[in-house]
């Protein structure tokens, strides 16, 4: 382990001890906000601290094995060598784990998300595919034990959605689904096509971390709020009261609408959640582009050339074009079994960060 890494780990261990001491103070229990903040930071430092302490203990054992080898008989020498071999292998394993744990973390990783899916190129088939993607993410969320809530939807004429927005709440949702933003391409015989020809269509996905009021301050004067009659498949409230709400953020032109609740106030609250998330993502994107640190593609226009992933039904194949990763289990993926794809993307992102970090260290 190089010295720069050891210095970072020493600082991490020292900070962990400080937080442990802070939590033992009698007055901390009365300040719930500070207690939660300190506890969260301590929890984030616990794994690297414990691994580093294990590494130091093994390092000491290795040093001791050399001393034993220098003064021991043949049996002790053999035992020292075997123990050292095992210890060095574990140290190497720990070092690799620590490299990942010390990578810069995305401050949004633990947040809930708002997702927007739109039918793009392909007309009715694109809208149907947007509905298929909604079902895929819903199934995945259910497998993870997450909660999903529909925020807004515009139905497609032949099924699916021309546009649908929903929120997913749960543990580290953004960290797992943040790379889903982009144009998703489907190749299949459409349900609306009688001749049996394979068509190519696209739907766009935009994943945004939920933004609290502390994350972004929006001036009420920058908002244009409209109310209108909700659209739907029926029900007493449809088209009778102006319960639906549309909010426009004037500086960016970003729009959010909600009509899923019966009360206008509830729809307004949900639309504000969406506006905060969209505006937060918009300004964050601008910063990312300035720093040129983001590797994931954003939603774009939905043209086929901008695809991030292809779902090929005839060959039961899914390919993520950003990392050249292919799996022949599209049927399972559309049922929400997308862990393999997500893990491949996360692993690739970690590899890129490690390469960048190595480059900075060597510079």
Tab-separated table of C-alpha atoms in Angstrom:
chain	number	residue	atom	x	y	z
A	1	UNK	CA	0.000	0.000	0.000
A	2	UNK	CA	1.459	3.350	-1.008
A	3	UNK	CA	1.984	6.191	1.451
A	4	UNK	CA	-0.672	8.502	-0.007
A	5	UNK	CA	-3.311	5.825	0.473
A	6	UNK	CA	-2.125	5.186	4.021
A	7	UNK	CA	-2.348	8.895	4.829
A	8	UNK	CA	-5.933	9.024	3.616
A	9	UNK	CA	-6.811	5.947	5.660
A	10	UNK	CA	-5.109	7.343	8.768
A	11	UNK	CA	-7.205	10.503	8.382
A	12	UNK	CA	-10.326	8.382	7.929
A	13	UNK	CA	-9.568	6.365	11.058
A	14	UNK	CA	-8.883	9.511	13.064
A	15	UNK	CA	-12.166	11.062	11.935
A	16	UNK	CA	-14.010	7.846	12.828
A	17	UNK	CA	-12.584	7.991	16.365
A	18	UNK	CA	-13.624	11.646	16.690
A	19	UNK	CA	-17.172	10.765	15.688
A	20	UNK	CA	-17.255	7.842	18.137
A	21	UNK	CA	-16.206	10.203	20.900
A	22	UNK	CA	-18.789	12.808	19.839
A	23	UNK	CA	-21.575	10.210	19.990
A	24	UNK	CA	-20.567	9.263	23.534
A	25	UNK	CA	-21.184	12.815	24.794
A	26	UNK	CA	-24.269	13.226	27.001
A	27	UNK	CA	-25.590	16.324	25.229
A	28	UNK	CA	-25.666	14.722	21.751
A	29	UNK	CA	-28.923	12.842	22.433
A	30	UNK	CA	-30.826	16.119	22.827
A	31	UNK	CA	-29.803	17.354	19.365
A	32	UNK	CA	-31.531	14.861	17.091
A	33	UNK	CA	-30.507	16.546	13.826
A	34	UNK	CA	-26.828	16.572	14.816
A	35	UNK	CA	-27.096	13.023	16.173
A	36	UNK	CA	-28.433	11.790	12.837
A	37	UNK	CA	-25.739	13.681	10.910
A	38	UNK	CA	-22.879	12.324	13.045
A	39	UNK	CA	-24.284	8.783	13.034
A	40	UNK	CA	-24.588	8.833	9.241
A	41	UNK	CA	-21.002	10.044	8.769
A	42	UNK	CA	-19.694	7.471	11.261
A	43	UNK	CA	-21.525	4.670	9.444
A	44	UNK	CA	-19.978	5.750	6.125
A	45	UNK	CA	-16.463	5.564	7.624
A	46	UNK	CA	-16.882	2.328	9.558
A	47	UNK	CA	-16.085	-0.166	6.775
A	48	UNK	CA	-12.860	1.505	5.522
A	49	UNK	CA	-11.724	2.027	9.118
A	50	UNK	CA	-12.276	-1.595	10.141
A	51	UNK	CA	-10.643	-2.907	6.960
A	52	UNK	CA	-7.640	-0.620	7.457
A	53	UNK	CA	-7.231	-1.811	11.058
A	54	UNK	CA	-7.360	-5.417	9.835
A	55	UNK	CA	-4.718	-4.535	7.221
A	56	UNK	CA	-2.424	-3.021	9.894
A	57	UNK	CA	-2.806	-6.114	12.093
A	58	UNK	CA	-1.893	-8.363	9.166
A	59	UNK	CA	1.040	-6.103	8.315
A	60	UNK	CA	2.333	-6.559	11.858
A	61	UNK	CA	1.869	-10.335	11.593
A	62	UNK	CA	3.883	-10.392	8.355
A	63	UNK	CA	6.726	-8.467	10.001
A	64	UNK	CA	6.640	-10.921	12.917
A	65	UNK	CA	6.747	-13.885	10.507
A	66	UNK	CA	10.063	-12.633	9.121
A	67	UNK	CA	11.465	-12.420	12.667
A	68	UNK	CA	10.277	-15.973	13.393
A	69	UNK	CA	11.875	-17.170	10.172
A	70	UNK	CA	15.205	-15.583	11.124
A	71	UNK	CA	15.464	-17.322	14.499
A	72	UNK	CA	13.278	-20.446	14.232
A	73	UNK	CA	13.914	-24.037	13.318
A	74	UNK	CA	12.782	-25.676	10.069
A	75	UNK	CA	9.236	-26.332	11.333
A	76	UNK	CA	8.749	-22.747	12.548
A	77	UNK	CA	10.228	-21.383	9.318
A	78	UNK	CA	7.709	-23.394	7.273
A	79	UNK	CA	4.837	-22.228	9.495
A	80	UNK	CA	5.979	-18.592	9.189
A	81	UNK	CA	6.078	-18.847	5.390
A	82	UNK	CA	2.610	-20.384	5.176
A	83	UNK	CA	1.117	-17.800	7.538
A	84	UNK	CA	2.803	-14.950	5.677
A	85	UNK	CA	1.524	-16.187	2.321
A	86	UNK	CA	-2.041	-16.243	3.652
A	87	UNK	CA	-1.671	-12.819	5.298
A	88	UNK	CA	-0.231	-11.190	2.168
A	89	UNK	CA	-3.065	-12.566	0.044
A	90	UNK	CA	-5.639	-11.124	2.456
A	91	UNK	CA	-3.775	-7.782	2.543
A	92	UNK	CA	-3.924	-7.588	-1.239
A	93	UNK	CA	-7.639	-8.327	-1.114
A	94	UNK	CA	-8.226	-5.628	1.508
A	95	UNK	CA	-6.218	-3.089	-0.479
A	96	UNK	CA	-8.429	-3.626	-3.533
A	97	UNK	CA	-11.547	-3.191	-1.391
A	98	UNK	CA	-10.153	-0.007	0.135
A	99	UNK	CA	-9.354	1.459	-3.276
A	100	UNK	CA	-13.033	1.213	-4.160
A	101	UNK	CA	-14.195	2.525	-0.800
A	102	UNK	CA	-11.933	5.569	-1.107
A	103	UNK	CA	-13.273	6.548	-4.523
A	104	UNK	CA	-15.152	9.869	-4.603
A	105	UNK	CA	-18.817	9.211	-3.859
A	106	UNK	CA	-21.760	10.763	-5.607
A	107	UNK	CA	-23.580	12.900	-2.997
A	108	UNK	CA	-26.879	11.883	-4.607
A	109	UNK	CA	-26.321	8.120	-4.333
A	110	UNK	CA	-28.538	7.659	-1.268
A	111	UNK	CA	-31.413	9.698	-2.669
A	112	UNK	CA	-34.790	8.627	-3.982
A	113	UNK	CA	-35.400	9.256	-7.667
A	114	UNK	CA	-37.921	10.685	-10.073
A	115	UNK	CA	-37.983	8.934	-13.459
A	116	UNK	CA	-39.460	10.241	-16.685
A	117	UNK	CA	-39.997	7.883	-19.635
A	118	UNK	CA	-41.137	9.141	-23.048
A	119	UNK	CA	-41.986	7.402	-26.277
A	120	UNK	CA	-39.560	8.832	-28.855
A	121	UNK	CA	-38.879	7.510	-32.378
A	122	UNK	CA	-41.416	4.962	-33.606
A	123	UNK	CA	-44.881	6.354	-32.915
A	124	UNK	CA	-47.297	3.910	-31.265
A	125	UNK	CA	-44.619	1.232	-30.848
A	126	UNK	CA	-42.341	3.710	-29.027
A	127	UNK	CA	-45.169	4.487	-26.591
A	128	UNK	CA	-45.841	0.777	-26.039
A	129	UNK	CA	-42.129	0.240	-25.341
A	130	UNK	CA	-42.185	3.150	-22.853
A	131	UNK	CA	-44.898	1.199	-21.019
A	132	UNK	CA	-42.740	-1.932	-21.121
A	133	UNK	CA	-39.836	-0.026	-19.564
A	134	UNK	CA	-42.135	1.303	-16.828
A	135	UNK	CA	-43.162	-2.275	-16.068
A	136	UNK	CA	-39.498	-3.404	-16.048
A	137	UNK	CA	-38.487	-0.731	-13.520
A	138	UNK	CA	-41.613	-1.380	-11.441
A	139	UNK	CA	-40.782	-5.096	-11.255
A	140	UNK	CA	-37.178	-4.302	-10.309
A	141	UNK	CA	-38.296	-1.853	-7.603
A	142	UNK	CA	-40.608	-4.498	-6.147
A	143	UNK	CA	-37.747	-7.032	-6.019
A	144	UNK	CA	-35.634	-4.462	-4.137
A	145	UNK	CA	-38.410	-3.720	-1.646
A	146	UNK	CA	-38.666	-0.132	-2.874
A	147	UNK	CA	-41.870	1.919	-3.102
A	148	UNK	CA	-43.009	3.286	-6.459
A	149	UNK	CA	-45.562	6.056	-7.008
A	150	UNK	CA	-47.003	7.254	-10.318
A	151	UNK	CA	-46.714	11.049	-10.629
A	152	UNK	CA	-48.009	11.868	-14.094
A	153	UNK	CA	-48.940	9.975	-17.251
A	154	UNK	CA	-50.104	10.578	-20.825
A	155	UNK	CA	-51.468	7.401	-22.394
A	156	UNK	CA	-50.474	6.345	-25.907
A	157	UNK	CA	-53.275	5.938	-28.491
A	158	UNK	CA	-52.490	2.223	-28.982
A	159	UNK	CA	-51.264	1.457	-25.486
A	160	UNK	CA	-48.265	2.336	-23.361
A	161	UNK	CA	-47.385	5.952	-22.623
A	162	UNK	CA	-46.300	8.910	-24.666
A	163	UNK	CA	-44.974	10.196	-21.328
A	164	UNK	CA	-44.952	8.843	-17.780
A	165	UNK	CA	-43.280	10.088	-14.597
A	166	UNK	CA	-42.920	8.188	-11.337
A	167	UNK	CA	-40.992	8.274	-8.064
A	168	UNK	CA	-39.054	5.385	-6.522
A	169	UNK	CA	-38.259	5.525	-2.810
A	170	UNK	CA	-35.891	3.172	-1.046
A	171	UNK	CA	-32.325	2.457	0.024
A	172	UNK	CA	-29.677	3.947	-2.312
A	173	UNK	CA	-32.057	4.037	-5.288
A	174	UNK	CA	-30.117	6.648	-7.283
A	175	UNK	CA	-26.821	4.765	-6.889
A	176	UNK	CA	-28.316	1.739	-8.669
A	177	UNK	CA	-30.421	3.392	-11.374
A	178	UNK	CA	-28.542	6.600	-12.231
A	179	UNK	CA	-26.987	5.101	-15.373
A	180	UNK	CA	-30.407	4.343	-16.895
A	181	UNK	CA	-30.715	7.847	-18.348
A	182	UNK	CA	-30.607	7.850	-22.142
A	183	UNK	CA	-32.269	6.493	-25.280
A	184	UNK	CA	-33.358	2.843	-25.081
A	185	UNK	CA	-33.843	1.130	-28.451
A	186	UNK	CA	-36.147	-1.812	-29.094
A	187	UNK	CA	-36.073	-4.144	-32.107
A	188	UNK	CA	-39.147	-6.364	-32.482
A	189	UNK	CA	-42.298	-7.079	-34.445
A	190	UNK	CA	-44.751	-4.452	-33.131
A	191	UNK	CA	-48.134	-5.473	-31.776
A	192	UNK	CA	-49.561	-2.894	-34.193
A	193	UNK	CA	-47.789	-4.426	-37.238
A	194	UNK	CA	-49.708	-7.110	-39.105
A	195	UNK	CA	-47.035	-8.010	-41.666
A	196	UNK	CA	-44.573	-9.396	-39.122
A	197	UNK	CA	-41.699	-7.046	-40.010
A	198	UNK	CA	-39.170	-6.106	-37.320
A	199	UNK	CA	-39.295	-2.412	-36.410
A	200	UNK	CA	-36.843	-0.269	-34.478
A	201	UNK	CA	-38.206	2.254	-31.990
A	202	UNK	CA	-36.844	4.234	-29.066
A	203	UNK	CA	-38.006	5.518	-25.723
A	204	UNK	CA	-36.042	7.928	-23.560
A	205	UNK	CA	-35.437	7.542	-19.845
A	206	UNK	CA	-34.381	10.356	-17.530
A	207	UNK	CA	-33.420	9.481	-13.948
A	208	UNK	CA	-33.225	12.420	-11.532
A	209	UNK	CA	-32.297	12.404	-7.825
A	210	UNK	CA	-35.053	13.738	-5.604
A	211	UNK	CA	-34.179	17.316	-4.657
A	212	UNK	CA	-35.118	18.779	-1.298
A	213	UNK	CA	-35.621	22.487	-0.713
A	214	UNK	CA	-32.167	22.585	0.900
A	215	UNK	CA	-30.619	21.195	-2.319
A	216	UNK	CA	-31.947	23.921	-4.580
A	217	UNK	CA	-33.708	27.199	-3.885
A	218	UNK	CA	-36.377	28.102	-6.432
A	219	UNK	CA	-37.738	31.631	-6.447
A	220	UNK	CA	-41.563	31.480	-6.478
A	221	UNK	CA	-41.504	34.436	-8.894
A	222	UNK	CA	-39.766	32.155	-11.422
A	223	UNK	CA	-42.725	29.765	-11.500
A	224	UNK	CA	-45.826	29.873	-13.687
A	225	UNK	CA	-48.567	27.676	-12.225
A	226	UNK	CA	-51.562	26.589	-14.317
A	227	UNK	CA	-54.502	24.439	-13.312
A	228	UNK	CA	-56.623	22.414	-15.718
A	229	UNK	CA	-59.147	19.587	-15.857
A	230	UNK	CA	-57.553	16.186	-15.338
A	231	UNK	CA	-57.636	13.648	-18.151
A	232	UNK	CA	-58.276	10.001	-17.474
A	233	UNK	CA	-60.268	6.852	-18.023
A	234	UNK	CA	-63.234	8.089	-16.013
A	235	UNK	CA	-64.234	8.795	-12.440
A	236	UNK	CA	-66.146	11.542	-10.727
A	237	UNK	CA	-63.285	14.027	-10.615
A	238	UNK	CA	-62.237	13.742	-14.252
A	239	UNK	CA	-62.965	16.940	-16.201
A	240	UNK	CA	-65.223	18.321	-13.417
A	241	UNK	CA	-62.699	20.224	-11.310
A	242	UNK	CA	-59.410	21.882	-12.201
A	243	UNK	CA	-57.408	19.553	-9.967
A	244	UNK	CA	-54.515	18.982	-12.372
A	245	UNK	CA	-51.492	21.278	-11.988
A	246	UNK	CA	-48.783	22.298	-14.440
A	247	UNK	CA	-45.749	24.251	-13.224
A	248	UNK	CA	-43.280	25.970	-15.558
A	249	UNK	CA	-39.856	27.121	-14.366
A	250	UNK	CA	-39.489	30.256	-16.453
A	251	UNK	CA	-35.657	30.661	-16.425
A	252	UNK	CA	-35.117	27.153	-17.860
A	253	UNK	CA	-38.465	26.456	-19.534
A	254	UNK	CA	-38.698	23.184	-17.593
A	255	UNK	CA	-42.263	21.923	-17.110
A	256	UNK	CA	-43.746	19.484	-14.599
A	257	UNK	CA	-47.379	18.407	-14.363
A	258	UNK	CA	-49.402	16.169	-12.081
A	259	UNK	CA	-52.991	14.954	-12.219
A	260	UNK	CA	-52.833	11.673	-10.314
A	261	UNK	CA	-54.384	12.985	-7.079
A	262	UNK	CA	-57.978	14.153	-6.575
A	263	UNK	CA	-57.005	17.343	-4.746
A	264	UNK	CA	-55.321	20.257	-6.498
A	265	UNK	CA	-53.072	20.923	-3.483
A	266	UNK	CA	-51.691	17.374	-3.551
A	267	UNK	CA	-51.038	17.603	-7.295
A	268	UNK	CA	-49.271	20.923	-6.760
A	269	UNK	CA	-47.002	19.421	-4.086
A	270	UNK	CA	-46.075	16.535	-6.385
A	271	UNK	CA	-45.489	18.892	-9.343
A	272	UNK	CA	-43.180	20.972	-7.124
A	273	UNK	CA	-41.227	17.828	-6.231
A	274	UNK	CA	-40.812	17.152	-9.937
A	275	UNK	CA	-39.797	20.736	-10.725
A	276	UNK	CA	-37.166	20.700	-7.976
A	277	UNK	CA	-35.736	17.419	-9.275
A	278	UNK	CA	-35.734	18.575	-12.917
A	279	UNK	CA	-34.185	21.977	-12.210
A	280	UNK	CA	-31.634	20.409	-9.836
A	281	UNK	CA	-30.683	17.863	-12.525
A	282	UNK	CA	-30.528	20.621	-15.170
A	283	UNK	CA	-28.037	22.757	-13.236
A	284	UNK	CA	-26.081	19.709	-12.109
A	285	UNK	CA	-25.742	18.633	-15.752
A	286	UNK	CA	-24.350	22.050	-16.629
A	287	UNK	CA	-21.734	21.752	-13.883
A	288	UNK	CA	-20.864	18.192	-14.938
A	289	UNK	CA	-20.312	19.306	-18.521
A	290	UNK	CA	-18.040	22.131	-17.403
A	291	UNK	CA	-15.893	19.732	-15.410
A	292	UNK	CA	-16.155	16.987	-18.041
A	293	UNK	CA	-16.363	14.363	-15.305
A	294	UNK	CA	-19.609	12.598	-16.189
A	295	UNK	CA	-19.405	9.543	-18.460
A	296	UNK	CA	-23.083	8.630	-18.691
A	297	UNK	CA	-25.214	9.828	-21.586
A	298	UNK	CA	-28.193	12.031	-20.883
A	299	UNK	CA	-31.609	11.829	-22.410
A	300	UNK	CA	-30.918	13.715	-25.661
A	301	UNK	CA	-33.580	13.764	-28.344
A	302	UNK	CA	-34.284	10.058	-28.532
A	303	UNK	CA	-32.781	9.569	-31.980
A	304	UNK	CA	-31.577	6.028	-32.681
A	305	UNK	CA	-27.967	7.191	-33.050
A	306	UNK	CA	-27.982	8.274	-29.389
A	307	UNK	CA	-28.925	4.849	-28.065
A	308	UNK	CA	-27.410	3.616	-24.823
A	309	UNK	CA	-29.024	0.168	-24.932
A	310	UNK	CA	-30.747	-2.117	-27.444
A	311	UNK	CA	-33.434	-4.664	-26.590
A	312	UNK	CA	-33.543	-7.201	-29.433
A	313	UNK	CA	-36.598	-9.441	-29.037
A	314	UNK	CA	-35.990	-11.928	-31.911
A	315	UNK	CA	-32.595	-12.854	-30.432
A	316	UNK	CA	-33.616	-12.437	-26.763
A	317	UNK	CA	-30.625	-10.104	-26.473
A	318	UNK	CA	-29.874	-6.890	-24.571
A	319	UNK	CA	-26.751	-4.855	-25.305
A	320	UNK	CA	-25.519	-1.829	-23.389
A	321	UNK	CA	-23.533	0.111	-25.976
A	322	UNK	CA	-21.659	2.324	-23.496
A	323	UNK	CA	-19.691	-0.611	-22.108
A	324	UNK	CA	-20.159	-3.189	-24.880
A	325	UNK	CA	-21.972	-5.548	-22.523
A	326	UNK	CA	-24.429	-8.135	-23.923
A	327	UNK	CA	-26.705	-10.655	-22.217
A	328	UNK	CA	-29.040	-13.158	-23.904
A	329	UNK	CA	-31.820	-13.013	-21.368
A	330	UNK	CA	-34.095	-10.207	-22.514
A	331	UNK	CA	-37.146	-12.146	-21.302
A	332	UNK	CA	-35.813	-12.075	-17.729
A	333	UNK	CA	-34.673	-8.470	-17.960
A	334	UNK	CA	-38.144	-7.275	-18.987
A	335	UNK	CA	-39.392	-9.019	-15.819
A	336	UNK	CA	-37.168	-6.750	-13.752
A	337	UNK	CA	-34.058	-8.946	-13.467
A	338	UNK	CA	-31.704	-6.095	-14.385
A	339	UNK	CA	-29.135	-6.492	-11.587
A	340	UNK	CA	-26.542	-7.977	-13.962
A	341	UNK	CA	-26.742	-4.959	-16.280
A	342	UNK	CA	-26.692	-2.449	-13.413
A	343	UNK	CA	-23.724	-4.133	-11.712
A	344	UNK	CA	-21.761	-4.140	-14.980
A	345	UNK	CA	-22.343	-0.383	-15.351
A	346	UNK	CA	-21.409	0.328	-11.727
A	347	UNK	CA	-18.258	-1.823	-12.042
A	348	UNK	CA	-17.266	-0.007	-15.238
A	349	UNK	CA	-17.787	3.366	-13.568
A	350	UNK	CA	-15.592	2.294	-10.646
A	351	UNK	CA	-12.870	1.133	-13.045
A	352	UNK	CA	-12.910	4.497	-14.807
A	353	UNK	CA	-12.678	6.354	-11.510
A	354	UNK	CA	-9.749	4.162	-10.443
A	355	UNK	CA	-7.972	4.917	-13.730
A	356	UNK	CA	-8.574	8.642	-13.266
A	357	UNK	CA	-7.329	8.460	-9.695
A	358	UNK	CA	-4.200	6.566	-10.786
A	359	UNK	CA	-3.590	9.182	-13.461
A	360	UNK	CA	-3.897	11.989	-10.911
A	361	UNK	CA	-1.551	10.155	-8.514
A	362	UNK	CA	1.065	9.635	-11.206
A	363	UNK	CA	0.784	13.177	-12.570
